[in-house]
C-alpha cells in the first residue's frame, strides 16, 4: 500500500527568462523623428534652398508641381517649396515665443496664488476662471485690434498673454501642496525671497507636471497664428508663414490650384499631430510616475 504513494516536497518551478521590455515600445519615435526632420529642414533652409521665397514672378502664377517647382507656385508666382521651409521658421518661432511668454506668466501667477493667503488666492483664481470662460480666439482678436498692424512679435505677445490660465491653475495646485515642506520653510527662515524659493525649490517640483502643457501650448500657438492669417487678420502676405500661405485659399479655390492649400495645410497638420503625440506621451509619463508614488 505504501509503495503506491511517494512523499515529495515543493517542486522547484523552472526559471522563466526575464523578458526586458524593448526601449522603444510605447514611445512616439516616429512623431519625434518626423518633427525633428521638419525642424531641421526649417532651420537649415538657407543652406539648401537658394530661391527667394518672397520673389514674385507674375508670369508663372499658379504653376502646378513640376520638376522646376516641386510644390508649384502660388497665385503671385512665389515658389511654394521655398516658402514652406522659410515660413516654417517663423511659424515655429511664433509657437516657441508665445509658449515662453505664457509659461512665464503662468509660473509667476500660479506660484503667487499658491503662496498667497486664502482670500487673495480665491480672488486670483476667480480672475483666472473668468479669463478661462472667454474664448481664447476672441481675446486674441481683441488684443491684436488694440495693438494695430500685426507682426511676428505682436502675434507672439498676444497669443502668449492669452494662453497661460490653464497652466497657472495646475501650478497653483502644486505649489499649495509643497509650500509647507520643510525645505521651503527653512529657505524662508534663512531669508530667501519669493523668486529664490520659486526658482530653487518650487519650480523643480512642478516642472514635470506642466511639461506636457508647455508642449501643447506650442501646438496651440502655431494653430492660432494660422487661424488668424486664414481669417485675414494675421500677418501680412509679404511675411511668409504657414498661416499666411493658407490665407490665399479663396483665390486658390477659385483657380482650382489645389496645391496652394493642400501642401502648406499638410505640413501644418503633420507638425501639429507630431507635437500632440509628444504632449500625450509626456502626460502619460507624468501620470504613471504620480501613480507609482
Short mmCIF file of C-alpha atoms in Angstrom, two decimals:
data_model
loop_
_atom_site.label_atom_id
_atom_site.label_comp_id
_atom_site.label_asym_id
_atom_site.label_seq_id
_atom_site.Cartn_x
_atom_site.Cartn_y
_atom_site.Cartn_z
CA UNK A 1 0.00 0.00 0.00
CA UNK A 2 2.84 2.37 0.86
CA UNK A 3 4.51 1.73 -2.49
CA UNK A 4 1.65 3.42 -4.30
CA UNK A 5 2.46 6.81 -2.77
CA UNK A 6 5.55 8.98 -2.85
CA UNK A 7 6.22 11.82 -0.46
CA UNK A 8 7.64 14.82 -2.27
CA UNK A 9 8.44 18.37 -1.24
CA UNK A 10 7.88 21.60 -3.06
CA UNK A 11 8.84 21.11 -6.65
CA UNK A 12 11.02 23.94 -7.94
CA UNK A 13 9.50 25.70 -10.90
CA UNK A 14 11.63 26.10 -13.96
CA UNK A 15 13.23 29.51 -14.17
CA UNK A 16 11.41 31.79 -16.54
CA UNK A 17 13.63 34.02 -18.64
CA UNK A 18 13.15 37.67 -17.76
CA UNK A 19 11.88 39.47 -20.81
CA UNK A 20 13.04 43.03 -20.87
CA UNK A 21 10.66 45.48 -22.42
CA UNK A 22 12.06 46.99 -25.55
CA UNK A 23 13.23 50.55 -25.02
CA UNK A 24 11.25 51.94 -27.94
CA UNK A 25 7.90 50.37 -27.02
CA UNK A 26 5.25 52.99 -26.27
CA UNK A 27 7.43 55.92 -27.29
CA UNK A 28 6.42 58.26 -30.15
CA UNK A 29 9.65 57.74 -32.08
CA UNK A 30 8.06 58.25 -35.48
CA UNK A 31 6.47 61.54 -34.41
CA UNK A 32 9.72 62.73 -32.83
CA UNK A 33 11.76 61.81 -35.91
CA UNK A 34 9.28 63.44 -38.29
CA UNK A 35 9.11 66.61 -36.19
CA UNK A 36 12.90 66.74 -35.96
CA UNK A 37 13.13 66.41 -39.74
CA UNK A 38 10.71 69.32 -40.24
CA UNK A 39 12.51 71.49 -37.68
CA UNK A 40 15.95 70.75 -39.16
CA UNK A 41 14.64 71.49 -42.65
CA UNK A 42 13.28 74.85 -41.49
CA UNK A 43 16.47 75.76 -39.63
CA UNK A 44 18.80 74.73 -42.46
CA UNK A 45 16.77 76.10 -45.35
CA UNK A 46 19.33 78.83 -46.05
CA UNK A 47 21.96 76.19 -46.78
CA UNK A 48 19.78 74.05 -49.07
CA UNK A 49 17.43 76.48 -50.81
CA UNK A 50 18.66 79.38 -52.92
CA UNK A 51 15.28 80.56 -54.21
CA UNK A 52 13.95 83.71 -52.57
CA UNK A 53 10.52 82.80 -51.09
CA UNK A 54 9.30 86.41 -51.45
CA UNK A 55 10.21 86.77 -55.14
CA UNK A 56 7.08 87.21 -57.26
CA UNK A 57 7.15 86.05 -60.88
CA UNK A 58 3.75 87.03 -62.29
CA UNK A 59 4.46 85.13 -65.50
CA UNK A 60 4.43 81.85 -63.51
CA UNK A 61 1.35 82.23 -61.33
CA UNK A 62 -0.39 79.07 -60.08
CA UNK A 63 2.04 76.67 -61.79
CA UNK A 64 1.30 73.08 -60.69
CA UNK A 65 4.05 70.93 -59.13
CA UNK A 66 6.75 70.08 -61.65
CA UNK A 67 10.46 69.34 -61.86
CA UNK A 68 11.32 73.05 -61.71
CA UNK A 69 8.81 73.86 -58.94
CA UNK A 70 8.50 70.80 -56.72
CA UNK A 71 5.45 72.12 -54.87
CA UNK A 72 4.27 74.50 -57.57
CA UNK A 73 3.78 78.27 -57.26
CA UNK A 74 1.09 80.36 -55.61
CA UNK A 75 -1.20 82.97 -57.13
CA UNK A 76 1.61 85.55 -57.01
CA UNK A 77 4.24 83.34 -58.63
CA UNK A 78 6.22 82.52 -55.49
CA UNK A 79 7.88 79.13 -55.12
CA UNK A 80 5.88 77.13 -52.56
CA UNK A 81 8.75 74.73 -51.80
CA UNK A 82 10.99 77.52 -50.52
CA UNK A 83 8.03 79.23 -48.81
CA UNK A 84 7.26 76.06 -46.85
CA UNK A 85 10.70 75.88 -45.25
CA UNK A 86 11.24 79.59 -44.75
CA UNK A 87 7.69 80.07 -43.50
CA UNK A 88 8.03 77.17 -41.10
CA UNK A 89 10.82 79.01 -39.29
CA UNK A 90 8.52 81.92 -38.44
CA UNK A 91 5.63 79.62 -37.52
CA UNK A 92 7.84 77.64 -35.14
CA UNK A 93 9.32 80.85 -33.73
CA UNK A 94 5.84 82.21 -33.01
CA UNK A 95 4.90 78.94 -31.31
CA UNK A 96 8.02 78.89 -29.12
CA UNK A 97 7.95 82.62 -28.29
CA UNK A 98 4.25 82.59 -27.38
CA UNK A 99 4.79 79.48 -25.24
CA UNK A 100 7.71 81.09 -23.42
CA UNK A 101 5.58 84.15 -22.62
CA UNK A 102 2.57 82.13 -21.46
CA UNK A 103 4.75 79.78 -19.37
CA UNK A 104 6.49 82.68 -17.61
CA UNK A 105 3.17 84.35 -16.79
CA UNK A 106 1.65 81.05 -15.61
CA UNK A 107 4.59 80.28 -13.31
CA UNK A 108 4.57 83.73 -11.70
CA UNK A 109 0.79 83.95 -11.38
CA UNK A 110 0.28 80.35 -10.23
CA UNK A 111 3.11 80.47 -7.70
CA UNK A 112 1.93 83.84 -6.33
CA UNK A 113 -1.59 82.47 -5.96
CA UNK A 114 -0.37 79.29 -4.30
CA UNK A 115 1.74 81.18 -1.75
CA UNK A 116 -0.85 83.92 -1.08
CA UNK A 117 -3.37 83.96 1.81
CA UNK A 118 -6.67 82.23 1.25
CA UNK A 119 -8.66 85.38 0.42
CA UNK A 120 -6.12 86.57 -2.15
CA UNK A 121 -5.78 83.09 -3.59
CA UNK A 122 -9.55 82.87 -4.07
CA UNK A 123 -9.59 86.30 -5.75
CA UNK A 124 -6.79 85.38 -8.17
CA UNK A 125 -8.42 82.07 -9.04
CA UNK A 126 -11.77 83.75 -9.75
CA UNK A 127 -9.95 86.09 -12.12
CA UNK A 128 -8.34 83.10 -13.82
CA UNK A 129 -11.70 81.35 -14.20
CA UNK A 130 -13.22 84.47 -15.74
CA UNK A 131 -10.45 84.57 -18.34
CA UNK A 132 -10.88 80.84 -18.94
CA UNK A 133 -14.58 81.34 -19.70
CA UNK A 134 -13.79 83.78 -22.53
CA UNK A 135 -12.92 82.11 -25.88
CA UNK A 136 -9.20 82.40 -26.48
CA UNK A 137 -9.54 83.36 -30.14
CA UNK A 138 -11.85 86.23 -29.21
CA UNK A 139 -9.28 87.59 -26.74
CA UNK A 140 -6.52 87.28 -29.33
CA UNK A 141 -8.53 89.18 -31.93
CA UNK A 142 -9.41 91.90 -29.39
CA UNK A 143 -5.83 92.41 -28.23
CA UNK A 144 -4.49 92.35 -31.78
CA UNK A 145 -7.04 95.01 -32.78
CA UNK A 146 -5.79 97.18 -29.90
CA UNK A 147 -2.14 96.77 -30.91
CA UNK A 148 -2.84 97.56 -34.56
CA UNK A 149 -0.95 96.13 -37.55
CA UNK A 150 0.20 92.59 -36.87
CA UNK A 151 3.83 91.49 -36.92
CA UNK A 152 5.69 88.46 -35.63
CA UNK A 153 6.38 89.93 -32.19
CA UNK A 154 2.87 91.28 -31.65
CA UNK A 155 1.29 87.97 -32.69
CA UNK A 156 3.60 86.08 -30.31
CA UNK A 157 2.82 88.51 -27.48
CA UNK A 158 -0.94 88.37 -27.98
CA UNK A 159 -1.07 84.58 -28.15
CA UNK A 160 1.27 84.23 -25.16
CA UNK A 161 -0.67 86.68 -22.97
CA UNK A 162 -3.93 84.79 -23.55
CA UNK A 163 -2.68 81.21 -23.12
CA UNK A 164 -1.48 80.95 -19.52
CA UNK A 165 -4.66 80.37 -17.48
CA UNK A 166 -4.92 76.58 -17.59
CA UNK A 167 -1.26 76.12 -16.73
CA UNK A 168 -1.49 78.62 -13.87
CA UNK A 169 -4.24 76.59 -12.15
CA UNK A 170 -2.09 73.45 -12.21
CA UNK A 171 0.95 75.33 -10.87
CA UNK A 172 -1.16 76.86 -8.09
CA UNK A 173 -2.34 73.38 -7.02
CA UNK A 174 1.21 72.01 -6.99
CA UNK A 175 2.57 74.99 -5.05
CA UNK A 176 -0.12 74.73 -2.36
CA UNK A 177 0.89 71.10 -1.80
CA UNK A 178 4.60 71.81 -1.35
CA UNK A 179 4.66 75.30 0.16
CA UNK A 180 4.64 73.88 3.71
CA UNK A 181 7.52 71.48 3.08
CA UNK A 182 10.50 71.62 5.41
CA UNK A 183 12.98 72.80 2.78
CA UNK A 184 10.66 75.66 1.76
CA UNK A 185 10.16 76.74 5.37
CA UNK A 186 13.91 76.50 6.00
CA UNK A 187 14.62 78.68 2.98
CA UNK A 188 12.16 81.29 4.25
CA UNK A 189 13.75 81.25 7.70
CA UNK A 190 17.16 81.89 6.14
CA UNK A 191 15.83 84.96 4.36
CA UNK A 192 15.05 83.50 0.94
CA UNK A 193 12.83 85.74 -1.15
CA UNK A 194 9.88 84.76 -3.33
CA UNK A 195 11.87 84.44 -6.56
CA UNK A 196 14.67 82.50 -4.87
CA UNK A 197 12.21 79.98 -3.43
CA UNK A 198 10.33 79.82 -6.72
CA UNK A 199 13.45 79.12 -8.78
CA UNK A 200 15.34 76.83 -6.40
CA UNK A 201 12.58 74.89 -4.62
CA UNK A 202 9.13 75.22 -6.21
CA UNK A 203 9.84 75.09 -9.95
CA UNK A 204 11.85 71.81 -9.90
CA UNK A 205 8.89 70.11 -8.18
CA UNK A 206 6.12 71.14 -10.59
CA UNK A 207 8.02 71.42 -13.88
CA UNK A 208 7.30 67.79 -14.78
CA UNK A 209 3.57 68.33 -14.22
CA UNK A 210 3.36 71.21 -16.70
CA UNK A 211 5.81 69.93 -19.29
CA UNK A 212 3.09 68.36 -21.42
CA UNK A 213 1.08 71.60 -21.25
CA UNK A 214 4.12 73.54 -22.43
CA UNK A 215 4.42 71.26 -25.44
CA UNK A 216 0.70 71.55 -26.18
CA UNK A 217 0.92 75.34 -25.94
CA UNK A 218 3.41 75.32 -28.81
CA UNK A 219 0.83 73.49 -30.91
CA UNK A 220 -1.93 75.87 -29.84
CA UNK A 221 0.15 78.95 -30.68
CA UNK A 222 1.02 77.69 -34.18
CA UNK A 223 -2.62 76.84 -34.82
CA UNK A 224 -3.77 80.26 -33.51
CA UNK A 225 -1.39 82.13 -35.83
CA UNK A 226 -2.59 80.06 -38.78
CA UNK A 227 -6.22 80.72 -37.85
CA UNK A 228 -5.67 84.47 -37.65
CA UNK A 229 -3.91 84.53 -41.04
CA UNK A 230 -6.64 82.36 -42.55
CA UNK A 231 -9.22 84.85 -41.29
CA UNK A 232 -7.27 87.73 -42.83
CA UNK A 233 -6.35 89.45 -39.56
CA UNK A 234 -2.95 87.86 -39.02
CA UNK A 235 0.41 88.53 -40.60
CA UNK A 236 0.52 90.34 -43.97
CA UNK A 237 1.10 88.37 -47.16
CA UNK A 238 4.69 89.58 -47.54
CA UNK A 239 5.58 87.82 -44.27
CA UNK A 240 5.80 84.15 -45.20
CA UNK A 241 4.40 81.70 -42.66
CA UNK A 242 2.27 78.59 -42.98
CA UNK A 243 -0.70 80.63 -41.86
CA UNK A 244 -0.16 83.43 -44.38
CA UNK A 245 0.16 80.81 -47.11
CA UNK A 246 -3.25 79.42 -46.15
CA UNK A 247 -4.75 82.91 -46.38
CA UNK A 248 -4.62 82.51 -50.17
CA UNK A 249 -7.12 79.65 -50.00
CA UNK A 250 -10.00 81.64 -51.50
CA UNK A 251 -8.03 82.55 -54.63
CA UNK A 252 -6.69 79.01 -54.84
CA UNK A 253 -10.18 77.51 -54.77
CA UNK A 254 -11.41 79.85 -57.48
CA UNK A 255 -8.45 78.95 -59.71
CA UNK A 256 -8.56 75.22 -58.78
CA UNK A 257 -4.93 75.38 -57.64
CA UNK A 258 -5.25 72.63 -55.02
CA UNK A 259 -1.51 72.53 -54.23
CA UNK A 260 -1.59 76.05 -52.77
CA UNK A 261 -3.87 74.82 -49.97
CA UNK A 262 -3.01 71.14 -49.67
CA UNK A 263 0.77 71.31 -49.28
CA UNK A 264 1.01 74.06 -46.60
CA UNK A 265 -2.00 72.58 -44.82
CA UNK A 266 -0.38 69.14 -44.86
CA UNK A 267 2.85 70.44 -43.31
CA UNK A 268 0.86 72.32 -40.68
CA UNK A 269 -1.33 69.34 -39.77
CA UNK A 270 1.61 66.91 -39.62
CA UNK A 271 3.56 69.27 -37.35
CA UNK A 272 0.59 69.73 -35.03
CA UNK A 273 -0.06 65.98 -34.88
CA UNK A 274 3.58 65.27 -34.03
CA UNK A 275 3.55 67.86 -31.24
CA UNK A 276 0.26 66.43 -29.95
CA UNK A 277 1.73 62.93 -29.88
CA UNK A 278 4.75 64.11 -27.88
CA UNK A 279 2.49 66.00 -25.47
CA UNK A 280 0.31 62.95 -24.86
CA UNK A 281 3.40 60.83 -24.20
CA UNK A 282 4.66 63.34 -21.62
CA UNK A 283 1.22 63.42 -19.98
CA UNK A 284 1.09 59.62 -19.69
CA UNK A 285 4.63 59.54 -18.32
CA UNK A 286 3.82 62.10 -15.62
CA UNK A 287 0.58 60.28 -14.68
CA UNK A 288 2.45 56.97 -14.46
CA UNK A 289 5.09 58.47 -12.15
CA UNK A 290 2.46 60.02 -9.90
CA UNK A 291 0.51 56.75 -9.68
CA UNK A 292 3.69 54.93 -8.57
CA UNK A 293 4.26 57.28 -5.65
#
